[in-house]
Amino acid sequence: MKIAMIGTGYVGLVSGVCFAEFGFQVTCVDKNPAIIERLQAGEVTIFEPGLDELLVRNARDGRLVFTTDLATTVSEADVIFIAVGTPSRRGDGEADLQYIHAAADEIAAAMKPDAVVVIKSTVVVGTNADVRERIARARPGVPFSMVSNPEFLREGSAVEDFMRPDRVVVGVHDERGTAAMKRVYRPLYLRETPMIVTTLENAEIIKYAANAFLAMKVTFINEVADLCEKVGGNVQDVARAIGMDNRIGSKFLHAGPGFGGSCFPKDTRAYAATGRKMNAPQTLIEQVVTVNELRKRSMAERVIEAAQKTGAKSVAVLGIAFKPNTDDIRESPALDIIPALQKAGLAVRAHDPEARSVAEPVLPGVIWCKSAYEATDGAGIAVLLTEWNAYRALDLKRVASLMSGNILFDLRNVYSAQDLEGTGLDYRSVGRPLVGKGD
Ligand code: UDX
């Protein structure tokens, strides 16, 4: 069984490496020769825990190859995965399918009869059927199967999520597609991982509905946090208690500064756009998009207001990546909050364990620091924005002694009242009563 993986981004590279780990012969294709050269040299091009060791081992064993030559790769492949980007289109938020269509056209030209073409990228409902027709028009009379196989990988735990998914979802239109998916996911099958075999359209909707629901769940708890702040409640206590109802579940109930990343923002906008286009408006998700954008700005307003009250001139921002264990900064709250602070005349000192190199070019004027302590040194205000482990056990007395002011915004609720005792810090978190000196 030969697998071609078209696209070596977060989804394509993780999927290609993991399929090689399953024992298949995998060839990963990318148009960017610089990326392919780095991968051929055994260098992972994304920060994903555990990926580098798998990549090097499978490449060394000859199961994993990288190339820019799509046509040759596809001509020899039994299963061809499309894992190219589907960015938000400017304006209406719809997914931009140009890269999907370009890949489909090249695949159509090169594929052998009876190939199985699988779209793993997140695509709006109806795309798989459209691509199936597009390929059939390009290669009349040549039998092939179309499959929709969306991924549910979280950045920072993508290898784990691939190897131990809650379920595998495959949308098919024929038995060949089903059989091919059972073969490529056989190692998971043997571990009794459920495989949902459904239609192409259902598989596409499942992906969007899952992400939209998770984004809504996060946004729900973020708004509960706002209420808690007004009435003296504690959002962590509320989240823990409601999460004990197994119909709700405890995950994705951590209040924060708003969601970011390459998926939730893009997928909620695309899903809402599909609802509008198909005259089935997804009004809750429309609201999730709006509330989330406003939340990131309101977090910046809290810091600016504190600076105006105290005369603080500089702010230390700890964490730029949209979540821990990734170098991805796409739509991270930091990208809204830092420019807003700078616009209000505040100097920003920043630290992030992994994301500095990708963030520096897009955050001009930021003073980059080598540690959280260096960042807080002399700062009037400190803001914990991403819950990296590096920030979970800071010596808060040392932080207080380094700072010129004493306000700590913990926008991920990492610390508790006990941690703050004796530090003299004016601690402000999300959805919890103020501890320490307070206003
Ligand atoms: C998400 C989905 O989880 C994954 O299934 C899908 O395949 C891709 O999109 P990802 O974007 O990598 O994965 O990160 P995730 O861990 O879901 O977090 C998304 C955003 O929500 C982050 O900004 C995170 O900080 C935020 N979040 C998540 C919260 O604010 N609170 C939570 O409780 C959980």
Coordinates of C-alpha atoms and ligand atoms in Angstrom, one line a residue:
M1 CA 0.0 0.0 0.0
K2 CA 1.7 3.3 -1.1
I3 CA 0.4 6.5 0.4
A4 CA 0.9 10.0 -1.1
M5 CA 0.5 12.9 1.3
I6 CA 0.0 16.2 -0.5
G7 CA 1.0 19.1 1.8
T8 CA 3.4 19.0 4.7
G9 CA 1.9 21.5 7.1
Y10 CA 0.6 20.7 10.6
V11 CA -1.8 18.1 9.3
G12 CA 0.0 16.7 6.4
L13 CA 3.4 16.2 8.1
V14 CA 2.0 14.6 11.2
S15 CA -0.3 12.4 9.2
G16 CA 2.4 11.3 6.8
V17 CA 4.9 10.5 9.6
C18 CA 2.2 8.6 11.6
F19 CA 1.1 6.5 8.5
A20 CA 4.8 5.6 8.0
E21 CA 4.9 4.6 11.7
F22 CA 1.9 2.3 10.9
G23 CA 4.3 0.6 8.5
F24 CA 3.1 2.1 5.2
Q25 CA 5.3 3.4 2.4
V26 CA 4.6 7.2 2.5
T27 CA 5.8 10.0 0.2
C28 CA 5.1 13.5 1.4
V29 CA 4.9 16.2 -1.3
D30 CA 5.2 19.9 -0.9
K31 CA 5.6 22.7 -3.5
N32 CA 8.1 24.5 -1.3
P33 CA 11.6 23.1 -2.1
A34 CA 13.1 24.7 1.0
I35 CA 10.7 22.8 3.2
I36 CA 11.4 19.5 1.4
E37 CA 15.1 20.0 1.7
R38 CA 14.8 20.5 5.5
L39 CA 12.6 17.5 5.8
Q40 CA 15.0 15.4 3.7
A41 CA 17.7 16.5 6.1
G42 CA 15.6 15.1 8.9
E43 CA 14.6 18.5 10.3
V44 CA 11.0 18.8 11.4
T45 CA 9.6 22.1 10.0
I46 CA 6.9 22.5 12.8
F47 CA 7.2 22.3 16.6
E48 CA 5.2 19.2 17.6
P49 CA 6.3 17.1 20.6
G50 CA 7.4 13.6 19.5
L51 CA 7.3 14.3 15.8
D52 CA 11.1 14.7 15.2
E53 CA 12.0 11.2 16.6
L54 CA 9.2 9.5 14.5
L55 CA 10.2 11.4 11.4
V56 CA 13.9 10.5 11.6
R57 CA 13.3 6.9 12.4
N58 CA 10.8 6.3 9.6
A59 CA 12.9 8.2 7.1
R60 CA 16.0 6.2 8.1
D61 CA 14.0 2.9 7.7
G62 CA 13.0 4.0 4.2
R63 CA 9.2 4.2 4.8
L64 CA 9.1 8.0 4.6
V65 CA 10.2 10.1 1.6
F66 CA 9.9 13.8 0.9
T67 CA 9.7 15.3 -2.6
T68 CA 8.4 18.2 -4.7
D69 CA 7.5 15.9 -7.5
L70 CA 3.7 15.4 -7.1
A71 CA 3.1 13.7 -10.5
T72 CA 5.5 10.8 -10.1
T73 CA 4.4 10.3 -6.4
V74 CA 0.7 10.3 -7.3
S75 CA 1.2 8.0 -10.4
E76 CA 2.6 5.3 -8.0
A77 CA 0.2 5.8 -5.1
D78 CA -2.8 3.7 -4.0
V79 CA -4.2 6.3 -1.6
I80 CA -3.6 10.0 -2.1
F81 CA -4.3 12.3 0.9
I82 CA -4.9 16.0 0.2
A83 CA -3.7 18.0 3.3
V84 CA -3.2 21.4 1.9
G85 CA -4.2 24.7 3.5
T86 CA -7.8 26.0 3.4
P87 CA -7.3 29.6 4.8
S88 CA -10.1 32.0 5.5
R89 CA -11.0 34.0 2.4
R90 CA -10.8 37.7 3.1
G91 CA -14.2 39.4 3.7
D92 CA -16.8 36.7 4.2
G93 CA -14.6 34.2 6.1
E94 CA -15.4 31.4 3.7
A95 CA -12.7 28.8 3.3
D96 CA -10.4 29.5 0.3
L97 CA -10.3 26.3 -1.8
Q98 CA -7.8 27.3 -4.4
Y99 CA -5.1 25.0 -3.0
I100 CA -7.5 22.1 -2.8
H101 CA -8.5 22.6 -6.5
A102 CA -4.9 23.0 -7.6
A103 CA -4.0 19.7 -5.9
A104 CA -7.0 17.9 -7.2
D105 CA -6.2 19.0 -10.8
E106 CA -2.6 17.8 -10.6
I107 CA -3.7 14.5 -8.9
A108 CA -6.3 13.9 -11.6
A109 CA -3.7 14.2 -14.3
A110 CA -1.3 11.8 -12.7
M111 CA -3.3 9.2 -10.7
K112 CA -3.5 5.6 -11.7
P113 CA -6.9 3.8 -12.2
D114 CA -8.6 2.7 -9.0
A115 CA -6.7 5.3 -6.9
V116 CA -8.4 6.5 -3.7
V117 CA -8.3 10.3 -3.3
V118 CA -8.8 11.4 0.3
I119 CA -9.4 15.0 1.4
K120 CA -8.0 15.4 5.0
S121 CA -8.0 19.2 4.9
T122 CA -10.9 20.9 6.5
V123 CA -13.2 21.8 3.7
V124 CA -16.7 23.4 3.5
V125 CA -19.6 21.0 3.0
G126 CA -20.0 19.9 -0.6
T127 CA -16.3 20.2 -1.5
N128 CA -15.6 16.4 -1.7
A129 CA -18.5 15.9 -4.1
D130 CA -17.3 18.9 -6.2
V131 CA -13.7 17.6 -6.3
R132 CA -15.0 14.1 -7.2
E133 CA -16.8 15.6 -10.2
R134 CA -13.7 17.8 -11.0
I135 CA -11.5 14.7 -11.2
A136 CA -14.0 12.7 -13.1
R137 CA -14.2 15.4 -15.7
A138 CA -10.5 15.5 -16.0
R139 CA -10.1 11.7 -16.4
P140 CA -13.4 10.5 -18.0
G141 CA -13.8 6.7 -17.6
V142 CA -10.9 6.3 -15.2
P143 CA -12.3 4.6 -12.0
F144 CA -11.3 6.1 -8.7
S145 CA -12.8 6.6 -5.2
M146 CA -13.3 9.8 -3.2
V147 CA -13.1 9.9 0.6
S148 CA -13.5 12.6 3.2
N149 CA -11.3 11.9 6.2
P150 CA -11.2 15.0 8.4
E151 CA -8.6 15.2 11.2
F152 CA -9.2 16.1 14.9
L153 CA -5.5 16.8 15.8
R154 CA -4.8 19.4 18.4
E155 CA -1.6 21.3 18.0
G156 CA 0.9 20.4 20.7
S157 CA -0.6 16.9 21.0
A158 CA -1.1 16.0 17.3
V159 CA 1.0 12.8 17.3
E160 CA -0.9 11.5 20.4
D161 CA -4.2 12.6 18.9
F162 CA -3.4 10.7 15.6
M163 CA -2.2 7.6 17.4
R164 CA -5.1 7.5 19.9
P165 CA -8.1 9.3 18.4
D166 CA -11.5 9.1 20.0
R167 CA -12.8 8.0 16.6
V168 CA -11.8 8.0 12.9
V169 CA -14.4 9.6 10.6
V170 CA -14.5 8.6 6.9
G171 CA -17.0 9.9 4.4
V172 CA -17.4 7.6 1.4
H173 CA -19.5 7.0 -1.7
D174 CA -18.3 3.4 -2.5
E175 CA -17.0 0.2 -0.9
R176 CA -13.5 0.8 -2.3
G177 CA -13.2 3.9 -0.2
T178 CA -14.3 2.2 2.9
A179 CA -11.9 -0.7 2.3
A180 CA -9.0 1.6 1.7
M181 CA -9.7 3.5 4.9
K182 CA -10.0 0.3 6.9
R183 CA -6.5 -0.7 5.6
V184 CA -4.7 2.6 6.3
Y185 CA -6.2 2.8 9.8
R186 CA -5.9 -0.9 10.5
P187 CA -3.5 -0.4 13.5
L188 CA -6.1 1.8 15.1
Y189 CA -8.9 -0.7 14.1
L190 CA -7.0 -3.4 16.0
R191 CA -7.1 -1.1 19.0
E192 CA -10.9 -1.0 18.6
T193 CA -10.8 2.7 17.8
P194 CA -14.3 3.4 16.4
M195 CA -14.5 4.1 12.7
I196 CA -17.5 6.2 11.6
V197 CA -18.3 5.3 8.0
T198 CA -20.7 7.9 6.6
T199 CA -21.4 10.1 3.6
L200 CA -19.0 12.6 2.2
E201 CA -21.3 15.5 3.3
N202 CA -21.8 14.1 6.8
A203 CA -18.0 13.8 7.3
E204 CA -17.5 17.4 6.2
I205 CA -20.2 18.7 8.6
I206 CA -18.9 16.5 11.5
K207 CA -15.6 18.3 11.3
Y208 CA -17.0 21.8 11.3
A209 CA -19.7 21.0 13.9
A210 CA -17.1 19.5 16.2
N211 CA -14.8 22.5 16.1
A212 CA -17.7 25.0 16.2
F213 CA -19.1 23.3 19.3
L214 CA -15.8 23.3 21.1
A215 CA -15.2 26.9 20.3
M216 CA -18.7 27.7 21.5
K217 CA -18.0 25.7 24.7
V218 CA -14.9 27.8 25.4
T219 CA -16.7 31.0 24.6
F220 CA -19.6 30.0 26.9
I221 CA -17.2 29.6 29.9
N222 CA -15.5 32.8 29.0
E223 CA -18.8 34.6 29.3
V224 CA -19.6 32.8 32.6
A225 CA -16.2 34.2 33.8
D226 CA -17.5 37.7 33.0
L227 CA -20.5 37.1 35.2
C228 CA -18.4 35.6 38.0
E229 CA -16.3 38.8 38.0
K230 CA -19.4 40.9 38.5
V231 CA -21.0 38.9 41.3
G232 CA -17.9 37.5 43.1
G233 CA -18.2 34.0 41.7
N234 CA -15.3 31.7 40.8
V235 CA -15.4 30.4 37.2
Q236 CA -13.1 27.5 38.0
D237 CA -15.5 26.2 40.8
V238 CA -18.4 26.7 38.4
A239 CA -16.6 24.9 35.5
R240 CA -15.6 22.0 37.8
A241 CA -19.2 21.6 39.0
I242 CA -21.0 21.8 35.7
G243 CA -18.3 19.6 34.1
M244 CA -19.2 16.7 36.5
D245 CA -22.4 16.3 34.5
N246 CA -21.2 13.9 31.9
R247 CA -23.5 15.5 29.4
I248 CA -21.4 18.6 29.7
G249 CA -17.9 17.1 30.4
S250 CA -15.0 18.9 32.1
K251 CA -12.8 19.6 29.0
F252 CA -12.7 22.9 27.2
L253 CA -14.2 24.8 30.1
H254 CA -11.0 26.8 31.0
A255 CA -11.8 30.5 30.8
G256 CA -9.1 32.6 29.1
P257 CA -8.4 35.6 26.9
G258 CA -10.3 34.1 23.9
F259 CA -9.5 31.3 21.5
G260 CA -6.9 31.5 18.7
G261 CA -5.1 29.1 16.5
S262 CA -5.3 28.0 12.9
C263 CA -8.5 26.1 13.4
F264 CA -11.2 27.5 15.7
P265 CA -11.2 31.1 14.3
K266 CA -11.0 29.9 10.7
D267 CA -13.5 27.0 11.1
T268 CA -16.1 29.0 13.0
R269 CA -16.0 31.8 10.4
A270 CA -16.2 29.2 7.5
Y271 CA -19.0 27.3 9.2
A272 CA -21.0 30.5 9.8
A273 CA -20.4 31.5 6.2
T274 CA -21.7 28.1 5.0
G275 CA -24.8 28.6 7.1
R276 CA -25.5 32.0 5.6
K277 CA -24.8 30.7 2.1
M278 CA -27.1 27.7 2.5
N279 CA -29.8 29.8 4.1
A280 CA -29.4 27.8 7.4
P281 CA -27.8 30.5 9.5
Q282 CA -25.7 29.2 12.4
T283 CA -26.6 32.1 14.7
L284 CA -24.9 30.7 17.8
I285 CA -21.6 30.3 16.0
E286 CA -22.0 33.8 14.4
Q287 CA -22.1 35.1 18.0
V288 CA -19.2 33.0 19.1
V289 CA -17.0 34.6 16.4
T290 CA -18.1 38.1 17.5
V291 CA -17.8 37.5 21.2
N292 CA -14.3 36.0 20.8
E293 CA -13.0 38.9 18.8
L294 CA -14.4 41.4 21.3
R295 CA -12.9 39.4 24.2
K296 CA -9.3 39.7 23.0
R297 CA -9.8 43.5 22.8
S298 CA -11.4 43.7 26.2
M299 CA -8.4 41.9 27.7
A300 CA -6.1 44.6 26.3
E301 CA -8.4 47.3 27.7
R302 CA -8.1 45.8 31.2
V303 CA -4.3 46.1 31.0
I304 CA -4.4 49.7 29.5
E305 CA -6.9 50.8 32.2
A306 CA -4.6 49.4 34.9
A307 CA -1.6 51.2 33.3
Q308 CA -3.5 54.5 33.2
K309 CA -4.4 54.2 36.9
T310 CA -0.9 53.3 38.1
G311 CA 1.1 55.3 35.6
A312 CA 2.8 52.0 34.4
K313 CA 4.8 52.6 31.2
S314 CA 5.9 49.0 30.4
V315 CA 4.2 45.6 30.2
A316 CA 5.7 42.2 30.3
V317 CA 3.8 39.6 28.2
L318 CA 4.5 36.0 29.0
G319 CA 3.4 33.7 26.2
I320 CA 2.8 34.6 22.5
A321 CA 1.8 31.2 21.0
F322 CA -2.0 30.7 20.8
K323 CA -1.6 27.7 23.3
P324 CA 1.3 25.9 25.0
N325 CA 3.6 23.3 23.3
T326 CA 3.4 24.9 19.9
D327 CA 5.2 27.6 18.0
D328 CA 2.0 28.6 16.2
I329 CA 0.9 32.2 16.7
R330 CA -1.9 32.3 14.2
E331 CA -4.8 34.4 15.6
S332 CA -3.2 34.2 19.0
P333 CA -4.7 36.7 21.5
A334 CA -1.2 38.2 21.7
L335 CA -1.5 39.5 18.2
D336 CA -4.4 41.6 19.2
I337 CA -3.3 42.5 22.7
I338 CA 0.3 43.6 22.1
P339 CA -0.4 46.1 19.3
A340 CA -3.3 47.6 21.4
L341 CA -0.9 48.0 24.4
Q342 CA 1.7 49.7 22.1
K343 CA -1.0 51.9 20.6
A344 CA -1.8 53.1 24.1
G345 CA 1.8 54.1 24.5
L346 CA 3.0 51.2 26.5
A347 CA 6.4 49.5 26.0
V348 CA 6.0 45.7 25.6
R349 CA 8.6 43.2 26.8
A350 CA 7.8 39.6 25.6
H351 CA 8.9 36.1 26.2
D352 CA 7.8 32.7 24.7
P353 CA 9.6 29.4 24.9
E354 CA 9.1 28.5 21.3
A355 CA 7.3 31.2 19.3
R356 CA 9.8 34.1 19.3
S357 CA 11.2 33.4 15.8
V358 CA 7.8 33.3 14.1
A359 CA 6.4 36.2 16.2
E360 CA 9.3 38.7 16.0
P361 CA 8.6 39.7 12.3
V362 CA 5.0 40.3 13.0
L363 CA 5.3 42.2 16.3
P364 CA 7.5 45.2 15.6
G365 CA 8.7 47.3 18.6
V366 CA 8.5 44.4 21.1
I367 CA 11.6 43.9 23.4
W368 CA 12.2 40.2 23.3
C369 CA 13.5 38.6 26.5
K370 CA 15.2 35.3 27.2
S371 CA 13.1 34.4 30.3
A372 CA 10.0 35.4 32.1
Y373 CA 12.2 37.0 34.8
E374 CA 14.0 39.1 32.2
A375 CA 10.7 40.1 30.7
T376 CA 9.2 41.2 34.1
D377 CA 12.4 43.1 35.1
G378 CA 11.4 46.7 35.4
A379 CA 7.9 46.1 34.0
G380 CA 5.0 48.0 35.6
I381 CA 2.5 45.3 34.7
A382 CA 3.0 41.6 33.9
V383 CA 0.5 39.6 31.7
L384 CA 0.5 35.7 31.6
L385 CA -1.1 35.1 28.2
T386 CA -0.2 31.4 27.4
E387 CA -0.1 28.7 30.0
W388 CA 3.3 27.3 29.1
N389 CA 4.7 25.0 31.8
A390 CA 7.6 27.5 32.0
Y391 CA 5.2 30.0 33.7
R392 CA 3.4 27.6 36.0
A393 CA 5.9 27.7 38.9
L394 CA 7.5 31.1 38.7
D395 CA 9.1 32.5 41.9
L396 CA 6.4 35.2 42.3
K397 CA 8.4 36.9 45.1
R398 CA 11.3 37.3 42.6
V399 CA 8.9 38.5 39.9
A400 CA 7.5 41.1 42.4
S401 CA 11.0 42.3 43.3
L402 CA 12.0 42.6 39.7
M403 CA 8.9 44.6 38.6
S404 CA 8.7 48.3 38.9
G405 CA 4.9 48.0 39.5
N406 CA 3.0 45.2 41.1
I407 CA 0.1 44.2 38.9
L408 CA 0.0 40.6 37.5
F409 CA -2.7 39.7 35.0
D410 CA -3.0 35.9 34.9
L411 CA -5.3 35.4 31.9
R412 CA -5.1 31.6 32.1
N413 CA -5.9 31.3 35.8
V414 CA -2.6 29.4 36.4
Y415 CA -2.1 30.6 39.9
S416 CA -4.2 30.4 43.1
A417 CA -4.6 32.7 46.1
Q418 CA -2.1 30.6 48.1
D419 CA 0.6 31.2 45.4
L420 CA 0.2 34.9 45.8
E421 CA 0.4 35.2 49.6
G422 CA 3.3 37.4 50.8
T423 CA 4.2 38.5 47.3
G424 CA 2.6 41.9 47.5
L425 CA 1.4 41.4 43.9
D426 CA -1.9 42.9 42.8
Y427 CA -3.2 39.7 41.1
R428 CA -5.9 39.8 38.5
S429 CA -7.2 36.7 36.9
V430 CA -10.3 35.6 34.8
G431 CA -13.6 35.0 36.4
R432 CA -12.3 34.7 40.0
P433 CA -12.4 37.0 43.0
L434 CA -9.3 39.3 43.2
V435 CA -6.6 38.1 45.6
G436 CA -3.6 39.9 46.9
K437 CA -3.8 43.7 47.3
G438 CA -6.6 44.1 44.7
D439 CA -7.6 47.5 43.2
Ligands
UDX1 C1 -8.5 22.4 17.6 C2 -9.4 21.2 17.9 O1 -9.3 20.9 19.3 C3 -8.9 20.0 17.1 O2 -9.7 18.9 17.4 C4 -9.0 20.4 15.6 O3 -8.5 19.3 14.8 C5 -8.1 21.6 15.4 O4 -8.5 22.7 16.2 P1 -6.2 23.4 18.3 O5 -6.7 24.6 17.5 O6 -4.8 22.9 18.0 O7 -7.2 22.2 18.0 O8 -6.1 23.8 19.8 P2 -7.1 23.6 21.0 O9 -6.4 22.9 22.1 O10 -8.4 23.1 20.6 O11 -7.4 25.1 21.5 C6 -8.0 26.0 20.6 C7 -8.1 27.4 21.3 O12 -9.0 27.3 22.4 C8 -6.7 27.8 21.9 O13 -6.6 29.2 21.7 C9 -6.9 27.5 23.4 O14 -6.2 28.4 24.2 C10 -8.4 27.8 23.6 N1 -9.0 27.1 24.7 C11 -9.0 25.7 24.7 C12 -9.4 27.8 25.8 O15 -9.3 29.0 25.9 N2 -10.0 27.1 26.9 C13 -10.1 25.7 26.8 O16 -10.6 25.1 27.8 C14 -9.6 25.0 25.7

